[in-house]
Amino acid sequence: TISPLIMSNDKYSTPLSSRYASEEMSSIFSLRNRFSTWRKLWLNLAIAEKQVGLDVISDEAITQMKNHLTITDEEIEAAAKEEAIVRHDVMAHVHVFYLVPPH
């Protein structure tokens, strides 16, 4: 679940970070950056798997993943709700990433 100490999806915030961390450091440790980094990792994994011959990964799927690398506030909320059901943060985010409509 999302900690009440985190005030924004773009900034990591605790009493210590608000006093001692720079804006850049708070951004690096933010929820949006963490979850968007996961998406970049999954994209690169899919590209590598396709390169070694896993033929179930289509070019269209890779394009769709590229179009949604930065997670939205709504997707962060959806993942929090999904995590309450599946009780696993990464699997909740995989599921939400899968459900993002293509554009």
Short mmCIF file of C-alpha atoms in Angstrom, two decimals:
data_model
loop_
_atom_site.label_atom_id
_atom_site.label_comp_id
_atom_site.label_asym_id
_atom_site.label_seq_id
_atom_site.Cartn_x
_atom_site.Cartn_y
_atom_site.Cartn_z
CA THR A 1 0.00 0.00 0.00
CA ILE A 2 1.00 3.62 -0.42
CA SER A 3 2.47 5.13 2.71
CA PRO A 4 0.72 8.21 4.11
CA LEU A 5 4.16 9.85 4.27
CA ILE A 6 4.23 10.06 0.48
CA MET A 7 2.38 13.20 -0.52
CA SER A 8 2.81 13.01 -4.27
CA ASN A 9 3.55 10.38 -6.88
CA ASP A 10 6.40 12.59 -8.12
CA LYS A 11 8.21 13.21 -4.85
CA TYR A 12 9.34 10.91 -2.04
CA SER A 13 8.49 12.57 1.24
CA THR A 14 9.27 11.71 4.83
CA PRO A 15 10.24 14.01 7.70
CA LEU A 16 13.91 13.32 6.94
CA SER A 17 13.65 13.72 3.19
CA SER A 18 11.71 16.96 3.49
CA ARG A 19 14.55 18.39 5.58
CA TYR A 20 17.64 16.89 3.98
CA ALA A 21 16.92 15.54 0.49
CA SER A 22 17.20 17.66 -2.62
CA GLU A 23 14.28 17.95 -5.04
CA GLU A 24 16.20 15.74 -7.48
CA MET A 25 16.75 13.04 -4.86
CA SER A 26 13.08 13.13 -3.86
CA SER A 27 12.14 12.73 -7.52
CA ILE A 28 14.52 9.80 -7.99
CA PHE A 29 12.90 7.92 -5.10
CA SER A 30 9.32 8.85 -6.04
CA LEU A 31 6.62 6.31 -6.76
CA ARG A 32 6.29 7.49 -10.37
CA ASN A 33 10.01 7.03 -11.01
CA ARG A 34 10.09 3.59 -9.34
CA PHE A 35 7.09 2.22 -11.21
CA SER A 36 8.10 3.79 -14.53
CA THR A 37 11.54 2.20 -14.12
CA TRP A 38 9.85 -1.19 -13.70
CA ARG A 39 8.02 -0.58 -16.98
CA LYS A 40 11.29 0.28 -18.75
CA LEU A 41 12.81 -2.95 -17.42
CA TRP A 42 9.82 -5.00 -18.66
CA LEU A 43 10.07 -3.35 -22.08
CA ASN A 44 13.76 -4.18 -22.36
CA LEU A 45 13.08 -7.73 -21.21
CA ALA A 46 10.40 -8.13 -23.90
CA ILE A 47 12.77 -6.76 -26.56
CA ALA A 48 15.53 -9.15 -25.47
CA GLU A 49 13.15 -12.12 -25.39
CA LYS A 50 11.94 -11.27 -28.89
CA GLN A 51 15.56 -11.02 -30.10
CA VAL A 52 16.33 -14.53 -28.84
CA GLY A 53 13.31 -15.96 -30.63
CA LEU A 54 10.32 -15.76 -28.30
CA ASP A 55 7.77 -15.33 -31.05
CA VAL A 56 4.73 -14.59 -28.87
CA ILE A 57 5.92 -11.01 -28.35
CA SER A 58 4.66 -8.90 -31.24
CA ASP A 59 6.07 -5.65 -32.53
CA GLU A 60 2.68 -4.13 -31.69
CA ALA A 61 3.03 -5.21 -28.04
CA ILE A 62 6.48 -3.62 -27.83
CA THR A 63 5.14 -0.41 -29.37
CA GLN A 64 2.28 -0.35 -26.86
CA MET A 65 4.72 -0.82 -24.00
CA LYS A 66 6.89 2.04 -25.34
CA ASN A 67 3.83 4.29 -25.44
CA HIS A 68 3.12 3.78 -21.72
CA LEU A 69 6.48 3.87 -19.98
CA THR A 70 5.56 6.71 -17.63
CA ILE A 71 2.89 5.57 -15.20
CA THR A 72 -0.05 7.89 -14.59
CA ASP A 73 -1.61 8.83 -11.26
CA GLU A 74 -4.69 6.80 -12.20
CA GLU A 75 -2.54 3.73 -12.93
CA ILE A 76 -0.75 4.12 -9.59
CA GLU A 77 -4.14 4.17 -7.85
CA ALA A 78 -5.33 1.15 -9.86
CA ALA A 79 -2.16 -0.76 -8.93
CA ALA A 80 -2.69 0.03 -5.24
CA LYS A 81 -6.21 -1.41 -5.47
CA GLU A 82 -4.94 -4.45 -7.36
CA GLU A 83 -2.19 -4.97 -4.78
CA ALA A 84 -4.83 -5.17 -2.05
CA ILE A 85 -6.34 -8.10 -3.98
CA VAL A 86 -3.23 -9.98 -5.14
CA ARG A 87 -1.04 -8.95 -2.17
CA HIS A 88 2.03 -8.52 -4.39
CA ASP A 89 3.20 -5.10 -5.54
CA VAL A 90 5.04 -6.15 -8.70
CA MET A 91 2.27 -8.46 -9.93
CA ALA A 92 -0.26 -5.69 -9.31
CA HIS A 93 1.77 -3.36 -11.52
CA VAL A 94 2.25 -6.02 -14.21
CA HIS A 95 -1.52 -6.46 -14.33
CA VAL A 96 -2.22 -2.72 -14.53
CA PHE A 97 0.46 -2.29 -17.24
CA TYR A 98 -1.24 -5.06 -19.21
CA LEU A 99 -4.63 -3.33 -18.91
CA VAL A 100 -3.46 0.08 -20.16
CA PRO A 101 -5.39 0.74 -23.38
CA PRO A 102 -3.24 1.09 -26.50
CA HIS A 103 -2.94 4.43 -28.25
#
